[in-house]
């Protein structure tokens, strides 16, 4: 029939599989969405299944809309009427509203989003008279969510220490308030559904008989509760059709468990297992590299990915001196590819492990006056924690900056309420002062003429912050920019405030560390220069819908594809991330993350790393990612390897670049032992800043320090071994 004409043999086998459990292990780019939609269409058109008898579960609303559209295109607009198609949470919400009389909820219950949930936890912590700084709401909520994902209720929450006892108390009150508010959080939608199906056999049978066919997309991303729900829905007929790929399971931190694929095969030993191995996206060289990486993963069913698109070009490896040279290489290469007509800007993507890595890239695109699009995160300088730190520095530089004061007067939370802040502004206006200067005056305590205008507690809180600001201003002239930066971090205990052991908290702290690395470059420059340069960058409007390259994390890249992909930061400690070193399962997920990035590529792949990270001539040397050793040499160009060794992480193979048609060699990094290579009056070129004039140069600590005045950015002091300077 026409529905099957465009399918390859493996896809056709999956679409037309008989009743019972079916597991489709779909490699990247193998047409899994086509298989799912054609399976639904085939059930309706060829097997006479009614749409309302089909339950199709996806992980995003976008995927659900795409599946519905494709089925309608194949069978007509009415084909999907009555079909249950959507995300786990959406489908559970619909059923729970219908069965609310069996739950401690009314049918019009509300769903609390992430902000609502954290605010509720915060309120509970305050009402229990707990220290909000010690028991941060985000961290406590993360513990509650983890417990719910493991089906552990408040009464059964295990207590091994005092923090666990606090979590249990907050969890109990939090859940009571949800019920009192006729509300649920995201985890509750799944948990209530599980209890409904387990505790009420008639309800379980009702939905198992209604949904005669259950289809699940991205099966490797299900958690344990979702897997149990699936089993309940097919408990009578066992018509379960799951499509997924354990090799692309990269959301463990969200509770996803790739072992559900193994559980499926154990719970349904008679299941048909079908491999989709023909790839319609990538060239064969890309697929061979991806398989070389993922084949090192344990406990997996091997797939042989192949394509009819031909071998394609070799993968380019480039080893940059530092993260700025890394960013410069990426931007320059994209510009060359676009200028030569080989690719459209929108078909280029730059992928990285953490959001903080976008900062040098954004600066490089801005310096080149090229637009870009940032996916999955805010622009670096627009991120809350980055803007907060800049605001503190701006206040030190100029206490009259009201916007900065209002932004950080309660960061971290110090109990200064809106009423107190309003009084501060009113008094400042009445006395022709800025609120910041009035705050500094309050630092003198009861001697301040404004002290009596506030309640005792409010006056103390304001005076405390005013004294802190006064101290920063007093010591600032004697400190370098990075020293002042560190002093502010210490005084605020900022790391403990940001890093609450959640993925978001760790990334926020990494963003602050990235800003600190930028501050290191201003060790010999003034605070006002630093703030001015930051302002010029942060005021740029880079979020354009124009035809532009895309910057995104590897996690955000899942499900996307591009003609040209750059994966940067291939250093040990970044990918794999150093947080994963002591956790074998986390290390395997890091490998899968690299695999996902590789397989987003249609035609060209660039793998890029930096020898040093931390700034122009400053920072630490990082070894290359061990994953690079898994790539066969015949697939690569632009690199050479020597001294292959095995053993500890420090004994990894060393890499160096050589000149090739695809990439330029990085600067000579050998230690300088003799006379300086650069002299005053010499014109030089830097890969990012362009041409400049050497002002001075001297050999120090086996390296050459070069002072250059650049036409574009002014004075810079650089380490010659890292800066990639070339005489003009």
XYZ file of C-alpha atoms in Angstrom:
728
model
C 0.000 0.000 0.000
C 1.051 3.641 -0.425
C 1.842 4.080 3.278
C 4.728 1.635 2.985
C 6.217 2.649 -0.363
C 8.793 5.114 1.015
C 10.033 2.822 3.798
C 13.240 0.811 3.811
C 13.016 -2.884 4.805
C 13.774 -2.289 8.496
C 11.266 0.559 8.718
C 8.620 -1.506 6.941
C 9.203 -4.396 9.350
C 8.649 -2.051 12.280
C 5.558 -0.340 10.868
C 3.824 -3.616 9.992
C 4.876 -5.591 13.077
C 2.119 -7.786 14.453
C 0.389 -7.439 17.827
C 2.289 -7.702 21.070
C 5.361 -5.892 22.375
C 7.722 -4.293 19.836
C 10.994 -2.524 20.617
C 12.469 -0.412 17.825
C 16.071 0.610 18.471
C 16.415 3.562 16.142
C 19.863 4.919 15.385
C 20.274 8.678 14.884
C 18.831 9.973 11.633
C 17.165 6.641 10.900
C 13.634 8.000 10.489
C 12.080 7.121 13.844
C 9.440 9.846 13.552
C 8.470 8.481 10.163
C 8.167 4.983 11.642
C 5.991 6.166 14.525
C 3.633 8.203 12.362
C 3.418 5.518 9.693
C 2.736 2.925 12.392
C -0.221 4.979 13.626
C -1.470 5.497 10.073
C -1.050 1.784 9.302
C -2.990 0.753 12.424
C -5.868 3.027 11.442
C -5.927 2.482 7.675
C -4.854 -1.159 7.387
C -5.817 -2.726 10.720
C -9.088 -0.893 11.384
C -8.001 0.491 14.747
C -10.071 3.475 15.859
C -8.091 6.655 16.652
C -9.492 6.795 20.204
C -8.012 3.330 20.818
C -4.475 4.675 20.310
C -2.288 6.253 22.988
C 0.874 7.874 21.590
C 3.285 9.397 24.100
C 6.001 11.895 23.203
C 8.406 14.013 25.260
C 7.680 17.423 23.769
C 4.558 19.176 22.565
C 6.402 19.995 19.360
C 6.965 16.305 18.643
C 3.304 15.562 19.348
C 2.158 18.276 16.920
C 4.517 17.012 14.236
C 3.266 13.441 14.585
C -0.362 14.552 14.432
C 0.300 16.661 11.333
C 2.016 13.803 9.526
C -0.794 11.349 10.256
C -3.337 13.906 9.030
C -1.335 14.442 5.858
C -1.406 10.706 5.210
C -5.037 9.986 6.132
C -6.887 13.309 6.306
C -7.754 15.874 8.942
C -10.250 13.637 10.768
C -7.818 10.742 11.143
C -6.567 11.763 14.593
C -9.904 12.757 16.139
C -10.145 11.208 19.601
C -6.579 9.908 19.649
C -4.654 10.425 22.902
C -1.475 12.060 21.675
C 0.820 14.162 23.842
C 3.443 14.232 26.567
C 3.292 11.996 29.633
C 2.356 14.931 31.817
C -0.365 16.214 29.497
C -2.001 12.807 29.122
C -1.858 12.143 32.872
C -3.432 15.533 33.577
C -6.366 14.737 31.257
C -7.021 11.368 32.891
C -6.635 12.704 36.437
C -9.252 15.388 35.803
C -11.653 12.694 34.671
C -10.955 10.536 37.730
C -10.552 13.324 40.310
C -13.223 11.853 42.605
C -10.748 9.086 43.442
C -8.009 11.569 44.318
C -7.464 14.202 47.040
C -8.074 16.805 44.328
C -10.880 18.618 42.575
C -11.093 18.247 38.801
C -10.113 21.900 38.343
C -6.741 21.447 40.055
C -3.933 23.746 38.993
C -0.439 22.714 37.967
C 2.390 24.572 39.691
C 5.300 25.403 37.408
C 8.939 25.371 38.523
C 8.803 28.908 39.942
C 5.578 28.185 41.819
C 7.118 25.064 43.326
C 10.262 26.822 44.515
C 8.287 29.709 45.988
C 6.113 27.245 47.899
C 9.179 25.464 49.292
C 10.629 28.842 50.261
C 7.430 29.736 52.115
C 7.476 26.430 53.991
C 11.112 26.925 55.008
C 10.286 30.351 56.420
C 7.223 29.102 58.286
C 9.286 26.308 59.843
C 11.787 28.950 61.046
C 14.621 27.324 59.135
C 17.696 29.142 57.890
C 17.010 29.866 54.224
C 20.702 30.379 53.514
C 21.603 26.999 54.953
C 18.612 25.175 53.461
C 18.240 26.735 50.072
C 14.788 26.297 48.495
C 16.156 25.107 45.147
C 18.269 22.427 46.814
C 15.458 21.242 49.094
C 13.034 21.126 46.188
C 15.537 19.097 44.146
C 15.634 16.531 46.950
C 11.838 16.393 47.067
C 11.606 15.945 43.296
C 14.221 13.182 43.364
C 12.242 11.385 46.056
C 9.051 11.625 44.013
C 10.792 10.236 40.947
C 11.800 7.266 43.095
C 8.226 6.957 44.409
C 9.184 7.901 47.957
C 6.482 9.833 49.798
C 6.937 12.228 52.742
C 6.187 9.535 55.344
C 8.730 7.152 53.852
C 11.500 9.673 53.221
C 14.706 8.128 54.643
C 16.525 10.100 57.327
C 20.270 9.556 57.662
C 21.278 13.004 58.917
C 19.820 16.304 60.066
C 19.461 17.671 56.530
C 17.357 14.637 55.612
C 15.153 15.382 58.607
C 14.721 18.955 57.376
C 13.864 17.749 53.866
C 11.284 15.357 55.314
C 9.628 18.141 57.318
C 9.570 20.505 54.354
C 8.380 17.709 52.032
C 5.474 16.912 54.368
C 4.354 20.526 54.657
C 4.958 21.172 50.946
C 2.695 18.289 49.946
C 0.013 19.343 52.432
C -0.006 22.850 50.959
C -0.247 21.524 47.422
C -3.347 19.563 48.365
C -4.789 22.518 50.292
C -4.257 24.656 47.190
C -5.879 22.040 44.947
C -2.588 21.955 43.076
C -0.056 19.468 41.764
C 3.530 19.758 40.646
C 4.943 17.996 37.578
C 6.043 14.956 39.567
C 2.584 14.611 41.146
C 0.966 14.205 37.743
C 2.909 10.977 37.257
C 2.658 9.795 40.868
C -1.093 10.333 41.195
C -1.542 8.492 37.906
C 0.541 5.566 39.123
C -1.403 5.325 42.400
C -4.697 5.608 40.524
C -3.873 2.668 38.261
C -2.390 0.543 41.050
C -5.001 1.173 43.754
C -8.084 0.992 41.514
C -8.094 -2.114 39.299
C -11.322 -1.067 37.580
C -9.736 2.197 36.469
C -6.619 0.367 35.267
C -8.750 -2.052 33.262
C -10.854 0.809 31.867
C -7.865 2.538 30.280
C -6.078 -0.665 29.322
C -9.171 -1.689 27.340
C -9.600 1.751 25.808
C -5.980 2.133 24.669
C -5.538 -1.031 22.628
C -2.272 0.244 21.180
C 0.308 2.226 23.136
C 3.212 3.877 21.314
C 6.100 5.601 23.096
C 8.646 7.928 21.527
C 12.157 8.542 22.972
C 11.721 5.509 25.198
C 15.295 5.796 26.511
C 14.335 9.066 28.232
C 11.560 7.611 30.397
C 11.964 7.441 34.166
C 10.894 4.573 36.390
C 7.419 5.963 37.143
C 6.727 6.533 33.443
C 7.790 2.983 32.649
C 5.416 1.631 35.310
C 2.569 3.683 33.820
C 3.270 2.208 30.404
C 3.117 -1.323 31.827
C -0.254 -0.603 33.441
C -1.689 0.739 30.188
C -0.777 -2.483 28.321
C -1.530 -4.876 31.174
C -4.336 -6.614 29.259
C -3.337 -6.630 25.587
C 0.472 -6.060 25.721
C 0.339 -4.086 22.442
C 3.296 -1.858 23.273
C 5.382 -0.180 20.542
C 8.449 1.627 21.900
C 10.966 3.553 19.815
C 14.237 4.739 21.282
C 17.990 4.454 21.395
C 19.901 3.864 24.661
C 22.944 5.374 22.951
C 21.141 8.741 23.004
C 20.114 8.715 26.649
C 21.624 11.961 27.993
C 19.105 13.201 30.566
C 20.025 11.200 33.659
C 20.001 14.412 35.701
C 16.294 14.725 34.886
C 15.585 11.213 36.111
C 15.745 9.483 32.715
C 16.868 5.856 32.995
C 18.201 4.140 29.873
C 17.909 0.837 31.750
C 14.187 0.924 30.991
C 15.188 -0.515 27.615
C 16.714 -3.481 29.431
C 13.663 -3.728 31.695
C 11.473 -3.857 28.594
C 13.366 -6.853 27.230
C 13.201 -8.582 30.627
C 9.488 -7.881 31.175
C 8.552 -8.736 27.577
C 10.898 -11.601 26.601
C 8.755 -12.393 23.543
C 9.091 -8.849 22.168
C 10.114 -8.220 18.576
C 13.325 -6.179 18.570
C 13.971 -4.268 15.351
C 17.076 -2.223 14.584
C 16.881 0.877 12.406
C 20.418 1.266 11.109
C 20.128 3.130 7.802
C 20.922 6.783 8.396
C 19.414 9.475 6.168
C 21.237 12.419 7.740
C 25.004 12.004 7.820
C 27.894 11.048 5.606
C 29.494 7.666 6.310
C 32.661 9.199 7.791
C 30.525 10.893 10.446
C 28.749 7.637 11.230
C 32.012 5.688 11.445
C 33.358 8.219 13.946
C 30.159 8.076 15.990
C 30.271 4.282 16.118
C 33.940 4.333 17.134
C 32.977 6.488 20.121
C 29.804 4.715 21.219
C 31.117 1.177 20.759
C 33.229 1.733 23.894
C 30.016 1.913 25.948
C 29.213 -1.178 27.989
C 25.938 -3.095 28.097
C 24.590 -2.026 24.743
C 23.223 -3.711 21.663
C 25.501 -2.832 18.765
C 24.141 -1.196 15.654
C 25.890 -0.801 12.321
C 24.979 2.640 11.037
C 25.189 3.054 7.287
C 24.082 5.580 4.682
C 23.678 5.971 0.942
C 25.003 9.553 1.104
C 28.601 8.600 0.427
C 31.755 8.838 2.561
C 31.970 12.633 2.755
C 34.903 14.726 3.920
C 37.245 13.788 6.713
C 36.620 15.207 10.167
C 38.740 18.254 10.984
C 40.541 18.416 14.312
C 41.939 21.754 15.478
C 43.937 22.378 18.616
C 43.880 26.041 19.650
C 46.171 27.858 22.057
C 43.332 28.947 24.352
C 39.553 29.409 24.358
C 39.830 32.691 22.476
C 41.846 31.142 19.676
C 39.333 28.298 19.745
C 36.460 30.752 19.262
C 38.386 32.668 16.608
C 38.999 29.489 14.614
C 35.297 28.634 14.704
C 34.147 32.086 13.599
C 36.807 32.384 10.892
C 35.992 28.939 9.490
C 32.270 29.640 9.370
C 32.956 32.972 7.665
C 35.130 31.257 5.046
C 32.568 28.515 4.387
C 29.793 31.075 3.984
C 31.871 33.451 1.854
C 32.792 30.631 -0.528
C 29.137 29.672 -0.938
C 29.588 26.209 0.569
C 26.978 26.627 3.294
C 24.276 28.965 4.601
C 24.954 30.478 8.049
C 21.818 28.882 9.488
C 23.202 25.443 8.618
C 26.180 25.894 10.982
C 26.091 25.011 14.668
C 28.607 25.291 17.495
C 28.053 22.863 20.375
C 29.596 22.776 23.843
C 29.225 20.990 27.162
C 28.236 23.905 29.438
C 26.528 27.245 28.892
C 29.541 29.134 30.244
C 31.522 28.113 27.158
C 29.418 30.396 24.976
C 31.066 33.575 26.277
C 34.278 33.568 24.156
C 32.194 32.505 21.145
C 29.750 35.372 21.594
C 32.612 37.834 21.881
C 34.278 36.426 18.750
C 31.059 36.742 16.735
C 30.572 40.287 18.013
C 34.164 41.242 17.209
C 33.688 39.897 13.675
C 30.351 41.764 13.446
C 28.590 38.530 12.538
C 25.120 37.616 13.869
C 24.449 34.394 15.785
C 21.600 32.669 17.551
C 21.840 31.270 21.073
C 19.652 28.257 21.868
C 18.826 26.774 25.223
C 20.257 29.606 27.317
C 20.437 33.332 27.666
C 23.301 35.314 26.236
C 26.227 35.045 28.633
C 26.114 38.656 29.782
C 22.335 38.479 30.242
C 22.438 35.590 32.689
C 21.241 36.554 36.140
C 24.333 35.583 38.105
C 26.627 37.319 35.603
C 24.546 40.509 35.658
C 24.506 40.387 39.468
C 28.298 40.226 39.738
C 28.665 43.041 37.214
C 26.160 45.068 39.254
C 28.258 44.655 42.419
C 31.334 45.863 40.548
C 29.384 48.774 39.092
C 28.245 49.777 42.588
C 31.837 49.783 43.804
C 32.755 51.966 40.865
C 29.700 54.222 41.157
C 27.418 54.027 44.240
C 24.936 56.332 42.503
C 23.999 53.496 40.118
C 20.397 52.922 41.280
C 19.673 50.117 38.842
C 22.608 48.085 40.127
C 21.686 48.789 43.755
C 18.086 47.699 43.276
C 19.277 44.588 41.475
C 21.604 43.280 44.187
C 20.500 44.861 47.470
C 18.947 41.487 48.316
C 21.502 39.224 46.600
C 22.075 36.901 48.346
C 18.835 37.342 50.340
C 19.493 39.577 53.345
C 15.929 40.364 54.436
C 15.575 43.868 52.990
C 11.923 44.067 51.988
C 10.175 46.163 49.367
C 8.855 48.586 51.995
C 12.369 49.242 53.318
C 13.715 49.707 49.801
C 10.908 52.153 49.003
C 11.757 54.147 52.161
C 15.424 54.206 51.146
C 14.522 55.667 47.750
C 12.102 58.205 49.271
C 14.629 59.481 51.808
C 17.319 59.701 49.154
C 15.075 61.836 46.938
C 14.088 64.078 49.842
C 17.737 64.692 50.727
C 18.983 64.985 47.148
C 21.136 61.890 47.466
C 21.365 58.665 45.525
C 20.090 55.602 47.423
C 23.611 54.178 47.232
C 25.184 57.152 48.961
C 22.480 57.154 51.618
C 23.236 53.454 52.150
C 26.921 54.302 52.644
C 25.958 56.924 55.230
C 23.893 54.356 57.138
C 27.095 52.325 57.485
C 28.024 54.760 60.284
C 25.231 53.279 62.391
C 23.216 55.409 64.798
C 25.457 58.381 64.029
C 23.775 58.615 60.627
C 20.959 61.229 60.539
C 18.870 58.714 58.569
C 19.103 55.887 61.107
C 15.890 56.779 62.930
C 13.884 56.785 59.694
C 13.960 52.989 59.593
C 12.835 50.307 61.975
C 15.634 48.879 64.094
C 15.916 45.667 62.071
C 15.736 47.425 58.688
C 18.373 49.976 59.739
C 20.761 47.206 60.821
C 20.303 45.272 57.568
C 20.863 48.372 55.439
C 23.851 49.455 57.499
C 25.422 46.026 57.180
C 25.224 46.077 53.391
C 26.343 49.721 53.359
C 29.409 48.821 55.421
C 30.267 45.986 53.056
C 29.991 48.302 50.056
C 32.069 50.961 51.836
C 34.800 48.425 52.517
C 34.896 47.359 48.862
C 35.212 50.979 47.786
C 37.992 51.590 50.298
C 40.143 48.658 49.188
C 39.362 48.810 45.453
C 42.143 51.274 44.523
C 44.777 48.891 45.926
C 43.361 45.755 44.239
C 43.440 44.496 40.688
C 40.123 43.717 38.996
C 40.395 39.950 39.647
C 41.422 40.577 43.276
C 38.390 42.803 43.838
C 36.228 40.204 42.094
C 37.473 37.493 44.477
C 36.971 39.702 47.523
C 33.326 40.288 46.586
C 32.802 36.549 46.047
C 34.249 35.783 49.483
C 32.314 38.489 51.327
C 29.042 37.388 49.761
C 29.741 33.673 50.179
C 28.509 33.695 46.604
C 29.417 30.143 45.667
C 27.286 28.640 48.430
C 24.446 30.900 47.346
C 24.612 29.803 43.695
C 25.790 26.203 43.760
C 22.963 24.307 45.456
C 24.082 20.908 44.083
C 21.535 21.038 41.258
C 22.557 21.062 37.607
C 21.305 24.646 37.315
C 23.221 25.739 40.404
C 26.466 24.253 39.171
C 26.083 25.909 35.790
C 25.362 29.266 37.427
C 28.598 28.991 39.410
C 30.478 27.997 36.238
C 29.152 31.148 34.589
C 30.572 33.245 37.422
C 33.898 31.445 37.061
C 33.852 32.220 33.351
C 33.350 35.920 34.160
C 36.251 35.707 36.597
C 38.472 34.301 33.854
C 37.645 37.380 31.813
C 38.515 39.580 34.809
C 41.966 37.957 34.916
C 42.750 39.649 31.607
C 42.335 43.021 33.325
C 45.008 42.378 35.944
C 46.969 45.362 34.621
C 43.967 47.467 33.664
C 41.411 49.504 35.587
C 37.946 48.622 36.833
C 36.315 51.299 34.675
C 37.963 49.776 31.555
C 36.589 46.371 32.510
C 33.078 47.722 33.048
C 33.164 49.750 29.849
C 34.220 46.762 27.763
C 31.525 44.625 29.373
C 28.893 47.284 28.669
C 29.819 47.487 25.005
C 29.415 43.741 24.630
C 26.271 43.311 26.703
C 24.487 46.117 24.882
C 24.773 44.301 21.563
C 21.540 42.765 20.312
C 22.596 39.353 19.093
C 19.332 37.468 19.343
C 18.291 37.743 15.726
C 15.952 35.638 13.621
C 18.255 36.244 10.684
C 20.173 33.628 8.754
C 22.841 32.993 11.422
C 24.885 30.187 13.020
C 23.465 28.544 16.120
C 25.251 28.254 19.481
C 23.892 25.595 21.829
C 24.780 23.009 24.441
C 25.094 19.367 23.494
C 22.036 18.621 25.623
C 20.003 21.204 23.697
C 21.175 19.733 20.370
C 19.195 16.515 20.815
C 16.800 16.092 17.888
C 18.402 18.806 15.731
C 20.611 18.543 12.650
C 22.937 20.860 10.732
C 25.123 20.733 7.637
C 28.205 21.830 9.585
C 28.848 21.176 13.283
C 31.673 22.375 15.526
C 32.086 20.604 18.864
C 34.370 22.697 21.051
C 35.922 22.178 24.467
C 37.151 18.647 23.804
C 39.334 18.756 26.892
C 39.487 16.283 29.733
C 37.456 17.881 32.510
C 35.053 19.604 30.143
C 33.946 16.662 27.983
C 33.865 14.441 29.911
C 33.010 16.907 32.652
C 35.132 16.644 35.790
C 31.989 16.118 37.883
C 31.663 12.728 36.199
C 35.153 11.387 36.874
C 34.218 9.358 39.953
C 30.901 8.046 38.627
C 31.097 5.301 35.960
C 27.472 5.807 34.913
C 27.985 9.545 34.547
C 31.107 8.921 32.465
C 29.112 6.691 30.136
C 26.499 9.418 29.756
C 29.239 11.921 28.897
C 30.329 9.564 26.114
C 26.754 9.332 24.859
C 26.589 13.129 24.894
C 29.603 13.312 22.573
C 27.959 10.691 20.343
C 24.775 12.769 20.154
C 26.795 15.819 19.121
C 28.626 13.957 16.372
C 25.415 12.552 14.932
C 23.791 15.992 14.578
C 26.064 16.530 11.555
C 25.006 16.095 7.954
C 28.184 16.902 6.041
C 31.101 18.419 7.963
C 32.340 17.982 11.494
C 34.986 20.046 13.285
C 36.372 18.869 16.637
C 38.111 21.664 18.528
C 39.972 21.963 21.805
C 42.217 24.447 23.624
C 45.514 23.655 25.298
C 45.039 26.408 27.889
C 41.830 27.735 29.363
C 41.574 30.894 31.401
C 42.381 33.762 29.042
C 44.971 35.221 26.711
C 48.197 33.876 28.141
C 46.674 33.056 31.526
C 45.100 29.846 32.785
C 45.726 26.160 33.180
C 46.790 23.519 30.719
C 44.218 20.799 30.127
C 44.821 17.401 28.528
C 42.725 16.452 25.502
C 39.476 14.587 25.925
C 40.088 10.826 26.086
C 37.271 10.422 23.552
C 39.585 11.778 20.864
C 41.700 8.642 21.197
C 38.691 6.563 20.124
C 38.549 8.161 16.665
C 40.381 6.216 13.918
C 43.137 8.277 12.317
C 41.944 7.585 8.789
C 38.741 9.533 9.524
C 40.615 12.690 10.570
C 42.593 15.495 9.029
C 44.491 18.381 10.559
C 46.082 16.392 13.369
C 48.926 14.068 14.206
C 49.288 11.814 17.228
C 52.416 10.574 18.897
C 53.328 8.553 21.941
C 50.099 6.545 22.292
C 49.967 5.447 25.888
C 47.441 3.980 28.261
C 47.025 4.328 31.979
C 46.049 7.249 34.177
C 44.268 10.327 32.900
C 47.527 12.272 32.952
C 49.087 9.723 30.593
C 46.659 10.339 27.754
C 47.958 10.612 24.220
C 49.282 14.040 23.307
C 47.933 15.805 20.264
C 49.424 18.480 18.042
C 48.203 20.178 14.895
C 49.982 20.265 11.590
C 49.288 22.411 8.556
C 46.655 21.042 6.208
C 44.196 22.253 3.641
C 41.500 22.222 6.268
C 43.098 24.036 9.192
C 45.934 26.344 10.114
C 48.503 25.354 12.722
C 48.355 27.008 16.111
C 51.179 29.206 17.282
C 54.508 27.751 18.327
C 54.097 26.873 22.014
C 57.677 25.913 22.792
C 59.133 27.712 25.816
C 61.163 30.771 24.947
C 64.725 30.203 26.088
C 66.656 32.945 24.290
C 66.163 36.470 23.058
C 62.645 37.871 22.521
C 61.052 37.161 19.148
C 59.139 40.436 19.232
C 60.559 43.934 19.594
C 59.165 47.412 20.258
C 57.886 49.010 17.072
C 57.054 45.697 15.370
C 53.576 45.315 13.821
C 51.841 42.038 14.737
C 48.500 40.344 14.079
C 46.319 38.525 16.623
C 43.621 36.035 15.447
C 40.831 37.908 17.255
C 42.018 41.505 17.774
C 43.707 42.057 14.432
C 46.779 44.253 13.990
C 48.659 46.059 16.717
C 51.980 47.685 17.616
C 54.440 46.009 19.985
C 55.252 48.432 22.823
C 57.599 46.225 24.823
C 58.717 42.614 25.124
C 60.723 40.660 27.676
C 61.582 37.070 28.529
C 60.232 35.957 31.895
C 59.781 32.468 33.387
C 60.796 30.772 30.138
C 58.170 32.669 28.166
C 58.003 35.973 26.353
C 55.622 38.628 27.658
C 54.602 41.019 24.896
C 52.890 44.384 25.458
C 50.836 45.274 22.379
C 48.624 48.240 21.590
C 45.917 46.906 19.258
C 44.044 49.147 16.859
C 40.747 47.547 17.890
C 40.929 47.079 21.680
C 43.929 49.026 22.952
C 46.630 47.707 25.299
C 47.075 43.980 26.001
C 49.850 42.014 27.721
C 50.185 38.537 26.208
C 52.233 35.376 26.659
C 53.825 34.754 23.268
C 53.626 30.981 23.611
C 49.822 31.163 23.794
C 48.697 34.305 22.028
C 49.224 33.116 18.424
C 50.849 36.449 17.476
C 52.362 36.729 14.018
C 54.539 39.522 12.602
C 52.825 41.537 9.875
